[in-house]
C-alpha cells in the first residue's frame, strides 16, 4: 500500500502506523474512497499487527460523513453498513488504536473516534453527533458505543439534543483521556504508543481480545488466553528480567 493515497496519508514507524485523514477541501469528510482506503489499512494491520494512530489534518479530525454522497444513499445502502462495518473492523484490530482528535470530530468522524481504544484531544477538539438534525441517526456505533464510553445520560444529550462536547467536557466525562495543545497532540499520541509498545505484543493482543469478549465468555476465555501466554518465550524472558532487577535492588 503506498504511503500517500487519495484520502489518507500513511506513515509506517516500525511498531505503529500513523494514518492521517486527508480531504482538507471538505474537512476530512468520510466518503466511499476513504472507507475503501481505511479497509486497506485494516487488512495490512490484520496481517501484520501494529499500533494504529489515527489523526486528521489541517486542524480537523473528521467533520462527518460526506453529506453530498450521503444524500444520494437509500435503504439498501444503510443495510450494507458501509461505515459501521469499517468502524467495527477498526475496533477489532489486533493491536490498540489511538485517535488523536484535533478540531471537529462530528457524526461519522466522532463514531470513528469512538471505535478507537484511546482518544486524546487537542484543546480545540469538538465532538458530537448531529445526525438527527439531518434526518438520520448515528448508525455507525454512537447509539451503543457512546453510552458505554460516557454513560446513558450524556450520550442521550449528545445524540438526542445535539450537544457538542468541548475538549474539557470530553475529558470530564472520560470520552478522552488527555488534552494537549494542537502542536503537541501527535507527540502525545506517540508517547502513548511508546507505552503500549513497551508491553509484550502478544500479551497486549490477547488482553484486547479478552477485554472485548462477551460477558458470557468469561472466565473461560481469560484462562485460555493465559494458557497461551504461560507457554510463550516472552513470558519467561520478561519474568526472568524482572526477578533479576528485583534481586539487584
Short mmCIF file of C-alpha atoms in Angstrom, two decimals:
data_model
loop_
_atom_site.label_atom_id
_atom_site.label_comp_id
_atom_site.label_asym_id
_atom_site.label_seq_id
_atom_site.Cartn_x
_atom_site.Cartn_y
_atom_site.Cartn_z
CA UNK A 1 0.00 0.00 0.00
CA UNK A 2 1.54 3.36 -0.96
CA UNK A 3 2.23 5.89 1.79
CA UNK A 4 0.07 8.56 0.12
CA UNK A 5 -3.40 7.60 -1.06
CA UNK A 6 -6.18 9.76 -2.41
CA UNK A 7 -7.81 10.36 1.00
CA UNK A 8 -5.16 9.24 3.51
CA UNK A 9 -1.52 9.81 4.34
CA UNK A 10 0.04 6.65 5.80
CA UNK A 11 3.34 6.69 7.67
CA UNK A 12 4.94 3.48 8.92
CA UNK A 13 7.07 3.78 12.05
CA UNK A 14 8.20 0.26 12.95
CA UNK A 15 5.75 -0.78 15.66
CA UNK A 16 2.98 1.58 14.52
CA UNK A 17 1.10 3.06 11.59
CA UNK A 18 0.11 6.72 11.56
CA UNK A 19 -2.88 7.35 9.31
CA UNK A 20 -3.97 10.93 8.61
CA UNK A 21 -7.39 11.60 7.12
CA UNK A 22 -6.62 13.97 4.28
CA UNK A 23 -9.56 15.57 2.46
CA UNK A 24 -8.98 19.19 3.50
CA UNK A 25 -11.39 20.69 0.96
CA UNK A 26 -14.32 19.00 2.79
CA UNK A 27 -12.86 19.00 6.32
CA UNK A 28 -11.86 15.34 6.06
CA UNK A 29 -15.43 14.17 5.46
CA UNK A 30 -15.59 10.39 5.17
CA UNK A 31 -16.59 9.26 1.68
CA UNK A 32 -16.58 5.86 -0.02
CA UNK A 33 -13.00 6.30 -1.21
CA UNK A 34 -11.83 6.93 2.35
CA UNK A 35 -13.80 3.92 3.59
CA UNK A 36 -12.16 1.74 0.94
CA UNK A 37 -8.68 3.01 1.79
CA UNK A 38 -9.21 2.51 5.53
CA UNK A 39 -10.23 -1.08 4.77
CA UNK A 40 -6.85 -1.47 3.04
CA UNK A 41 -5.16 -0.15 6.19
CA UNK A 42 -7.10 -2.67 8.28
CA UNK A 43 -6.06 -5.52 6.01
CA UNK A 44 -2.41 -4.56 6.45
CA UNK A 45 -2.73 -4.35 10.25
CA UNK A 46 -4.61 -7.66 10.46
CA UNK A 47 -1.79 -9.33 8.51
CA UNK A 48 0.99 -7.57 10.46
CA UNK A 49 -0.36 -6.31 13.81
CA UNK A 50 0.89 -2.88 14.88
CA UNK A 51 -0.46 0.07 16.84
CA UNK A 52 -2.64 2.41 14.76
CA UNK A 53 -2.57 6.18 15.34
CA UNK A 54 -5.46 7.94 13.59
CA UNK A 55 -5.44 11.70 13.15
CA UNK A 56 -6.94 14.35 10.95
CA UNK A 57 -5.17 17.13 9.13
CA UNK A 58 -5.42 20.89 8.69
CA UNK A 59 -6.90 21.34 12.17
CA UNK A 60 -9.82 18.93 11.70
CA UNK A 61 -10.18 15.26 12.66
CA UNK A 62 -13.25 14.48 10.54
CA UNK A 63 -16.34 16.61 10.03
CA UNK A 64 -18.55 13.54 9.48
CA UNK A 65 -19.72 11.51 6.53
CA UNK A 66 -19.63 13.23 3.16
CA UNK A 67 -23.11 14.79 3.07
CA UNK A 68 -23.19 15.13 -0.72
CA UNK A 69 -22.59 11.39 -1.01
CA UNK A 70 -24.81 10.53 1.95
CA UNK A 71 -27.76 12.44 0.46
CA UNK A 72 -27.82 10.05 -2.50
CA UNK A 73 -27.87 6.88 -0.42
CA UNK A 74 -31.03 4.82 0.13
CA UNK A 75 -32.25 1.96 2.28
CA UNK A 76 -30.09 -0.71 0.67
CA UNK A 77 -27.00 1.40 1.40
CA UNK A 78 -27.98 1.65 5.06
CA UNK A 79 -28.42 -2.12 5.27
CA UNK A 80 -24.96 -2.60 3.75
CA UNK A 81 -23.43 -0.97 6.87
CA UNK A 82 -20.81 0.96 4.92
CA UNK A 83 -19.41 2.95 7.85
CA UNK A 84 -20.48 0.66 10.67
CA UNK A 85 -18.71 -2.30 9.08
CA UNK A 86 -15.50 -0.33 8.72
CA UNK A 87 -15.59 1.00 12.28
CA UNK A 88 -16.26 -2.49 13.66
CA UNK A 89 -13.21 -3.71 11.77
CA UNK A 90 -11.08 -0.89 13.18
CA UNK A 91 -12.31 -1.63 16.71
CA UNK A 92 -11.37 -5.29 16.25
CA UNK A 93 -7.81 -4.68 15.04
CA UNK A 94 -5.34 -6.89 16.94
CA UNK A 95 -3.33 -4.04 18.48
CA UNK A 96 -4.68 -0.88 20.15
CA UNK A 97 -5.94 2.09 18.14
CA UNK A 98 -5.32 5.69 19.22
CA UNK A 99 -7.49 8.52 17.87
CA UNK A 100 -5.76 11.92 18.10
CA UNK A 101 -8.62 14.39 17.79
CA UNK A 102 -7.83 17.93 16.69
CA UNK A 103 -10.73 20.26 15.90
CA UNK A 104 -14.06 18.88 14.72
CA UNK A 105 -14.98 15.21 15.14
CA UNK A 106 -18.64 15.09 14.21
CA UNK A 107 -21.06 12.41 13.08
CA UNK A 108 -19.16 9.62 11.38
CA UNK A 109 -15.92 11.31 12.40
CA UNK A 110 -16.92 11.02 16.05
CA UNK A 111 -18.01 7.41 15.53
CA UNK A 112 -14.61 6.63 14.01
CA UNK A 113 -13.02 8.02 17.19
CA UNK A 114 -15.41 6.01 19.38
CA UNK A 115 -14.14 2.83 17.69
CA UNK A 116 -10.60 3.53 18.90
CA UNK A 117 -9.22 2.11 22.14
CA UNK A 118 -7.85 5.50 23.19
CA UNK A 119 -8.95 9.04 22.40
CA UNK A 120 -6.77 12.03 23.14
CA UNK A 121 -7.68 15.55 22.11
CA UNK A 122 -6.34 18.98 21.34
CA UNK A 123 -7.72 21.98 23.19
CA UNK A 124 -9.72 22.88 20.06
CA UNK A 125 -11.45 19.49 19.80
CA UNK A 126 -15.22 19.48 19.40
CA UNK A 127 -17.01 16.12 19.47
CA UNK A 128 -20.65 15.34 18.75
CA UNK A 129 -23.31 13.56 16.74
CA UNK A 130 -25.67 15.96 14.93
CA UNK A 131 -27.17 13.29 12.66
CA UNK A 132 -30.76 13.70 13.83
CA UNK A 133 -30.64 17.35 12.67
CA UNK A 134 -30.12 15.92 9.17
CA UNK A 135 -32.98 13.44 9.39
CA UNK A 136 -30.91 10.33 10.09
CA UNK A 137 -29.42 8.57 13.12
CA UNK A 138 -25.78 7.91 14.09
CA UNK A 139 -25.93 4.29 12.98
CA UNK A 140 -22.19 3.58 12.82
CA UNK A 141 -21.67 2.92 16.51
CA UNK A 142 -22.67 6.01 18.50
CA UNK A 143 -26.02 4.58 19.56
CA UNK A 144 -24.30 1.88 21.59
CA UNK A 145 -20.58 2.68 21.88
CA UNK A 146 -21.13 6.19 23.20
CA UNK A 147 -23.27 5.07 26.14
CA UNK A 148 -20.59 2.53 27.05
CA UNK A 149 -17.98 5.29 26.99
CA UNK A 150 -19.73 8.19 28.76
CA UNK A 151 -22.92 6.75 30.25
CA UNK A 152 -26.51 6.96 29.06
CA UNK A 153 -27.44 10.50 30.22
CA UNK A 154 -24.55 12.22 28.44
CA UNK A 155 -24.88 10.01 25.37
CA UNK A 156 -28.58 10.91 25.07
CA UNK A 157 -27.79 14.60 25.39
CA UNK A 158 -25.27 14.34 22.55
CA UNK A 159 -27.44 12.19 20.27
CA UNK A 160 -30.99 13.42 21.01
CA UNK A 161 -30.26 17.07 21.79
CA UNK A 162 -27.26 17.82 19.60
CA UNK A 163 -24.79 18.66 22.35
CA UNK A 164 -21.23 19.21 21.10
CA UNK A 165 -18.56 18.50 23.70
CA UNK A 166 -15.54 20.73 24.09
CA UNK A 167 -12.19 19.11 24.84
CA UNK A 168 -12.56 19.97 28.52
CA UNK A 169 -16.07 18.49 28.64
CA UNK A 170 -14.92 15.34 26.82
CA UNK A 171 -12.13 14.95 29.38
CA UNK A 172 -14.55 15.43 32.27
CA UNK A 173 -16.78 12.57 31.06
CA UNK A 174 -13.75 10.39 30.19
CA UNK A 175 -14.51 10.32 26.47
CA UNK A 176 -10.91 11.43 26.03
CA UNK A 177 -8.10 10.70 28.48
CA UNK A 178 -5.70 13.53 27.65
CA UNK A 179 -5.90 17.11 26.32
CA UNK A 180 -2.92 18.86 24.75
CA UNK A 181 -2.13 21.87 22.65
CA UNK A 182 -2.63 21.17 18.96
CA UNK A 183 1.09 21.35 18.29
CA UNK A 184 1.78 18.68 20.93
CA UNK A 185 -1.06 16.30 20.06
CA UNK A 186 0.83 13.91 17.79
CA UNK A 187 3.80 13.82 20.17
CA UNK A 188 1.36 12.83 22.92
CA UNK A 189 -0.17 10.14 20.70
CA UNK A 190 3.27 8.73 20.00
CA UNK A 191 4.19 8.85 23.69
CA UNK A 192 1.09 6.77 24.41
CA UNK A 193 2.00 4.43 21.56
CA UNK A 194 5.50 4.10 23.08
CA UNK A 195 3.98 2.97 26.39
CA UNK A 196 1.84 0.40 24.58
CA UNK A 197 4.80 -0.79 22.52
CA UNK A 198 6.83 -1.38 25.70
CA UNK A 199 4.41 -4.16 26.68
CA UNK A 200 4.65 -7.67 25.27
CA UNK A 201 2.86 -7.58 21.88
CA UNK A 202 1.21 -10.99 22.22
CA UNK A 203 0.00 -10.22 25.75
CA UNK A 204 -1.40 -6.89 24.52
CA UNK A 205 -3.22 -8.53 21.62
CA UNK A 206 -4.75 -11.21 23.83
CA UNK A 207 -5.65 -8.67 26.53
CA UNK A 208 -7.52 -6.61 23.93
CA UNK A 209 -9.30 -9.67 22.56
CA UNK A 210 -10.38 -10.87 26.01
CA UNK A 211 -11.33 -7.35 27.16
CA UNK A 212 -13.81 -7.03 24.29
CA UNK A 213 -15.24 -10.54 24.57
CA UNK A 214 -18.90 -11.05 25.58
CA UNK A 215 -19.51 -11.34 29.30
CA UNK A 216 -20.69 -14.93 28.90
CA UNK A 217 -17.26 -15.91 27.54
CA UNK A 218 -15.55 -15.12 30.87
CA UNK A 219 -13.69 -16.57 32.70
CA UNK A 220 -13.02 -19.36 30.23
CA UNK A 221 -11.60 -17.07 27.56
CA UNK A 222 -9.33 -15.43 30.16
CA UNK A 223 -7.97 -18.83 31.19
CA UNK A 224 -7.40 -19.91 27.59
CA UNK A 225 -5.52 -16.71 26.74
CA UNK A 226 -3.43 -17.02 29.89
CA UNK A 227 -2.61 -20.63 29.00
CA UNK A 228 -1.14 -19.44 25.70
CA UNK A 229 0.89 -16.73 27.42
CA UNK A 230 2.13 -19.07 30.17
CA UNK A 231 3.92 -21.03 27.42
CA UNK A 232 5.27 -18.03 25.49
CA UNK A 233 9.04 -17.35 25.44
CA UNK A 234 8.41 -13.66 26.19
CA UNK A 235 6.73 -14.54 29.49
CA UNK A 236 9.81 -16.43 30.71
CA UNK A 237 12.22 -13.77 29.43
CA UNK A 238 10.29 -10.84 30.91
CA UNK A 239 9.75 -12.52 34.27
CA UNK A 240 13.41 -13.55 34.47
CA UNK A 241 14.42 -9.93 33.76
CA UNK A 242 12.01 -8.71 36.44
CA UNK A 243 13.44 -11.11 39.04
CA UNK A 244 16.98 -10.12 38.07
CA UNK A 245 16.20 -6.44 38.55
CA UNK A 246 14.46 -7.12 41.85
CA UNK A 247 17.44 -9.11 43.08
CA UNK A 248 19.89 -6.32 42.22
CA UNK A 249 17.97 -3.63 44.14
#
